Amino acid sequence: MALTNETIQKKLADKFGENFFRFEEVYGMLNIEASKENNLKVLQFLFDDTELNFRFLTDLCAVHYPDAAGRELAIVYHLHNLTENVRIRFKVFTSITEPDIFTASKLFSAANWMERETYDFYGVNFVGHPNLKRILNVDEMDYFPMRKEYPLEDQTRRDKDDEMFGR
């Protein structure tokens, strides 16, 4: 029997309850959203269930939404069922003032470096990570460069002529 988005959604709703998730289907890929406190429970269920069998973490990244109060940082997991060739996207949101989320590095070994990179660029603190430190930026940086906290260019510069840039 082929694994469908409806099957995945039903199994998750049966296990955790209807109000536990927010489901959305974008371009055929099922997007699942849950609270950050439950990220490991959901990931463990997706991994352990023999029918779902999501055992490959394709990608783990973050997205900064500066205008979403209390939900500024989204941590996004892309999971793949290799036997059925089905992919899903699992998201959890957190506040920028409390960017703590449980690590998935004990479940997916690939999450180790992906979580370090996400910490390095977005400041997401993965609780329980074995070695959470910067890997691409210098240790002295006191900010996280992928957050949208700074203007893209200096608006006070007078040495630029906007006509030269097509504006």
mmCIF file of C-alpha atoms in Angstrom:
data_model
loop_
_atom_site.group_PDB
_atom_site.id
_atom_site.type_symbol
_atom_site.label_atom_id
_atom_site.label_comp_id
_atom_site.label_asym_id
_atom_site.label_seq_id
_atom_site.Cartn_x
_atom_site.Cartn_y
_atom_site.Cartn_z
ATOM 1 C CA MET A 1 0.000 0.000 0.000
ATOM 2 C CA ALA A 2 1.399 3.376 -1.011
ATOM 3 C CA LEU A 3 2.038 5.927 1.698
ATOM 4 C CA THR A 4 -0.113 9.019 1.103
ATOM 5 C CA ASN A 5 -0.330 12.404 2.788
ATOM 6 C CA GLU A 6 -3.773 11.449 4.112
ATOM 7 C CA THR A 7 -2.345 8.301 5.716
ATOM 8 C CA ILE A 8 0.441 10.260 7.390
ATOM 9 C CA GLN A 9 -1.999 12.891 8.629
ATOM 10 C CA LYS A 10 -4.408 10.262 9.973
ATOM 11 C CA LYS A 11 -1.685 8.318 11.812
ATOM 12 C CA LEU A 12 -0.364 11.485 13.440
ATOM 13 C CA ALA A 13 -3.870 12.622 14.423
ATOM 14 C CA ASP A 14 -4.671 9.169 15.848
ATOM 15 C CA LYS A 15 -1.470 9.129 17.908
ATOM 16 C CA PHE A 16 -1.398 12.727 19.169
ATOM 17 C CA GLY A 17 -4.914 14.096 18.669
ATOM 18 C CA GLU A 18 -6.592 16.398 16.156
ATOM 19 C CA ASN A 19 -5.608 19.685 17.817
ATOM 20 C CA PHE A 20 -1.966 18.707 18.194
ATOM 21 C CA PHE A 21 -0.939 19.658 14.645
ATOM 22 C CA ARG A 22 -1.543 22.103 11.874
ATOM 23 C CA PHE A 23 -1.470 20.404 8.467
ATOM 24 C CA GLU A 24 -1.015 21.989 5.070
ATOM 25 C CA GLU A 25 -0.244 20.538 1.657
ATOM 26 C CA VAL A 26 1.981 22.672 -0.563
ATOM 27 C CA TYR A 27 2.807 21.447 -4.077
ATOM 28 C CA GLY A 28 2.012 17.897 -3.016
ATOM 29 C CA MET A 29 4.302 17.922 0.033
ATOM 30 C CA LEU A 30 2.686 17.582 3.444
ATOM 31 C CA ASN A 31 3.683 20.331 5.886
ATOM 32 C CA ILE A 32 3.197 19.538 9.558
ATOM 33 C CA GLU A 33 3.446 22.056 12.370
ATOM 34 C CA ALA A 34 3.547 21.233 16.086
ATOM 35 C CA SER A 35 4.626 22.990 19.256
ATOM 36 C CA LYS A 36 8.339 23.146 19.987
ATOM 37 C CA GLU A 37 7.945 21.146 23.209
ATOM 38 C CA ASN A 38 6.784 18.150 21.177
ATOM 39 C CA ASN A 39 9.351 18.141 18.393
ATOM 40 C CA LEU A 40 11.163 15.036 19.649
ATOM 41 C CA LYS A 41 7.951 13.093 20.306
ATOM 42 C CA VAL A 42 6.769 13.705 16.752
ATOM 43 C CA LEU A 43 10.162 13.000 15.177
ATOM 44 C CA GLN A 44 10.497 9.779 17.212
ATOM 45 C CA PHE A 45 7.031 8.627 16.129
ATOM 46 C CA LEU A 46 7.747 9.410 12.466
ATOM 47 C CA PHE A 47 11.006 7.466 12.782
ATOM 48 C CA ASP A 48 9.709 4.433 14.711
ATOM 49 C CA ASP A 49 6.344 3.791 13.049
ATOM 50 C CA THR A 50 6.855 0.925 10.618
ATOM 51 C CA GLU A 51 4.350 2.260 8.098
ATOM 52 C CA LEU A 52 5.607 5.855 8.153
ATOM 53 C CA ASN A 53 9.308 4.956 8.331
ATOM 54 C CA PHE A 54 10.761 8.502 8.037
ATOM 55 C CA ARG A 55 14.335 7.574 8.854
ATOM 56 C CA PHE A 56 16.283 10.009 6.694
ATOM 57 C CA LEU A 57 16.740 13.645 7.697
ATOM 58 C CA THR A 58 17.320 15.437 4.409
ATOM 59 C CA ASP A 59 17.691 18.918 5.864
ATOM 60 C CA LEU A 60 17.316 20.904 9.045
ATOM 61 C CA CYS A 61 17.274 24.683 8.842
ATOM 62 C CA ALA A 62 15.681 27.776 10.326
ATOM 63 C CA VAL A 63 13.730 30.738 8.991
ATOM 64 C CA HIS A 64 13.443 34.143 10.640
ATOM 65 C CA TYR A 65 10.046 35.867 10.553
ATOM 66 C CA PRO A 66 10.737 39.207 12.297
ATOM 67 C CA ASP A 67 7.110 40.370 12.205
ATOM 68 C CA ALA A 68 5.601 37.237 13.801
ATOM 69 C CA ALA A 69 5.579 38.063 17.516
ATOM 70 C CA GLY A 70 6.324 34.993 19.627
ATOM 71 C CA ARG A 71 6.954 32.874 16.508
ATOM 72 C CA GLU A 72 9.963 34.643 15.041
ATOM 73 C CA LEU A 73 12.074 31.533 14.430
ATOM 74 C CA ALA A 74 10.870 28.471 12.544
ATOM 75 C CA ILE A 75 12.921 25.288 12.747
ATOM 76 C CA VAL A 76 12.214 23.188 9.665
ATOM 77 C CA TYR A 77 12.913 19.466 9.315
ATOM 78 C CA HIS A 78 12.729 17.820 5.875
ATOM 79 C CA LEU A 79 12.204 14.080 6.322
ATOM 80 C CA HIS A 80 12.268 11.335 3.707
ATOM 81 C CA ASN A 81 10.841 7.826 3.658
ATOM 82 C CA LEU A 82 13.342 6.124 1.365
ATOM 83 C CA THR A 83 11.337 2.933 0.763
ATOM 84 C CA GLU A 84 8.173 4.736 -0.381
ATOM 85 C CA ASN A 85 10.005 7.841 -1.680
ATOM 86 C CA VAL A 86 7.782 10.200 0.298
ATOM 87 C CA ARG A 87 8.943 13.519 1.731
ATOM 88 C CA ILE A 88 7.404 15.684 4.424
ATOM 89 C CA ARG A 89 8.229 19.010 6.025
ATOM 90 C CA PHE A 90 7.915 19.332 9.805
ATOM 91 C CA LYS A 91 8.019 22.788 11.418
ATOM 92 C CA VAL A 92 8.183 24.107 14.944
ATOM 93 C CA PHE A 93 8.147 27.776 15.883
ATOM 94 C CA THR A 94 9.813 29.501 18.799
ATOM 95 C CA SER A 95 10.287 32.972 20.166
ATOM 96 C CA ILE A 96 13.514 34.822 19.461
ATOM 97 C CA THR A 97 13.813 35.602 23.179
ATOM 98 C CA GLU A 98 13.656 31.883 24.095
ATOM 99 C CA PRO A 99 15.145 30.026 21.124
ATOM 100 C CA ASP A 100 15.461 26.707 22.980
ATOM 101 C CA ILE A 101 14.431 23.464 21.274
ATOM 102 C CA PHE A 102 15.329 19.838 21.931
ATOM 103 C CA THR A 103 18.083 18.345 19.805
ATOM 104 C CA ALA A 104 17.361 15.634 17.256
ATOM 105 C CA SER A 105 21.013 14.591 17.031
ATOM 106 C CA LYS A 106 20.471 11.410 19.036
ATOM 107 C CA LEU A 107 17.741 10.312 16.613
ATOM 108 C CA PHE A 108 19.370 11.461 13.359
ATOM 109 C CA SER A 109 23.165 11.590 13.368
ATOM 110 C CA ALA A 110 23.074 14.053 10.448
ATOM 111 C CA ALA A 111 21.270 16.547 12.688
ATOM 112 C CA ASN A 112 24.488 17.139 14.627
ATOM 113 C CA TRP A 113 26.147 19.396 12.070
ATOM 114 C CA MET A 114 22.886 20.822 10.751
ATOM 115 C CA GLU A 115 21.938 21.965 14.254
ATOM 116 C CA ARG A 116 25.365 23.516 14.744
ATOM 117 C CA GLU A 117 24.976 25.447 11.502
ATOM 118 C CA THR A 118 21.450 26.557 12.480
ATOM 119 C CA TYR A 119 22.759 27.716 15.854
ATOM 120 C CA ASP A 120 25.645 29.537 14.178
ATOM 121 C CA PHE A 121 23.452 31.532 11.796
ATOM 122 C CA TYR A 122 20.131 31.895 13.653
ATOM 123 C CA GLY A 123 20.947 31.442 17.339
ATOM 124 C CA VAL A 124 18.645 28.471 17.923
ATOM 125 C CA ASN A 125 19.778 26.726 21.110
ATOM 126 C CA PHE A 126 19.418 22.963 20.677
ATOM 127 C CA VAL A 127 19.061 21.650 24.222
ATOM 128 C CA GLY A 128 20.997 18.424 24.778
ATOM 129 C CA HIS A 129 23.259 18.820 21.746
ATOM 130 C CA PRO A 130 26.652 17.173 22.405
ATOM 131 C CA ASN A 131 28.809 20.014 21.026
ATOM 132 C CA LEU A 132 26.784 23.114 20.164
ATOM 133 C CA LYS A 133 29.271 25.763 19.045
ATOM 134 C CA ARG A 134 29.936 27.938 16.031
ATOM 135 C CA ILE A 135 31.376 26.136 13.022
ATOM 136 C CA LEU A 136 31.299 28.696 10.190
ATOM 137 C CA ASN A 137 31.504 32.070 11.937
ATOM 138 C CA VAL A 138 34.131 33.286 14.366
ATOM 139 C CA ASP A 139 33.513 32.700 18.064
ATOM 140 C CA GLU A 140 33.717 36.433 18.815
ATOM 141 C CA MET A 141 30.541 37.219 16.844
ATOM 142 C CA ASP A 142 27.878 38.544 19.193
ATOM 143 C CA TYR A 143 25.044 38.330 16.659
ATOM 144 C CA PHE A 144 23.519 35.802 14.285
ATOM 145 C CA PRO A 145 23.947 36.902 10.653
ATOM 146 C CA MET A 146 20.897 35.235 9.052
ATOM 147 C CA ARG A 147 18.416 36.985 11.304
ATOM 148 C CA LYS A 148 16.695 39.877 9.584
ATOM 149 C CA GLU A 149 17.656 42.391 12.247
ATOM 150 C CA TYR A 150 19.704 44.813 10.190
ATOM 151 C CA PRO A 151 18.993 46.889 7.048
ATOM 152 C CA LEU A 152 20.409 45.427 3.865
ATOM 153 C CA GLU A 153 22.296 48.586 2.989
ATOM 154 C CA ASP A 154 23.309 51.794 4.693
ATOM 155 C CA GLN A 155 20.646 54.394 3.904
ATOM 156 C CA THR A 156 22.888 57.304 4.998
ATOM 157 C CA ARG A 157 25.592 56.801 2.362
ATOM 158 C CA ARG A 158 25.984 59.726 -0.011
ATOM 159 C CA ASP A 159 28.543 58.172 -2.331
ATOM 160 C CA LYS A 160 25.940 56.073 -4.137
ATOM 161 C CA ASP A 161 23.860 57.360 -6.978
ATOM 162 C CA ASP A 162 20.608 55.414 -7.154
ATOM 163 C CA GLU A 163 20.326 56.075 -10.883
ATOM 164 C CA MET A 164 23.437 53.919 -11.372
ATOM 165 C CA PHE A 165 21.585 50.979 -9.798
ATOM 166 C CA GLY A 166 18.377 51.314 -11.805
ATOM 167 C CA ARG A 167 16.356 52.927 -9.001
#
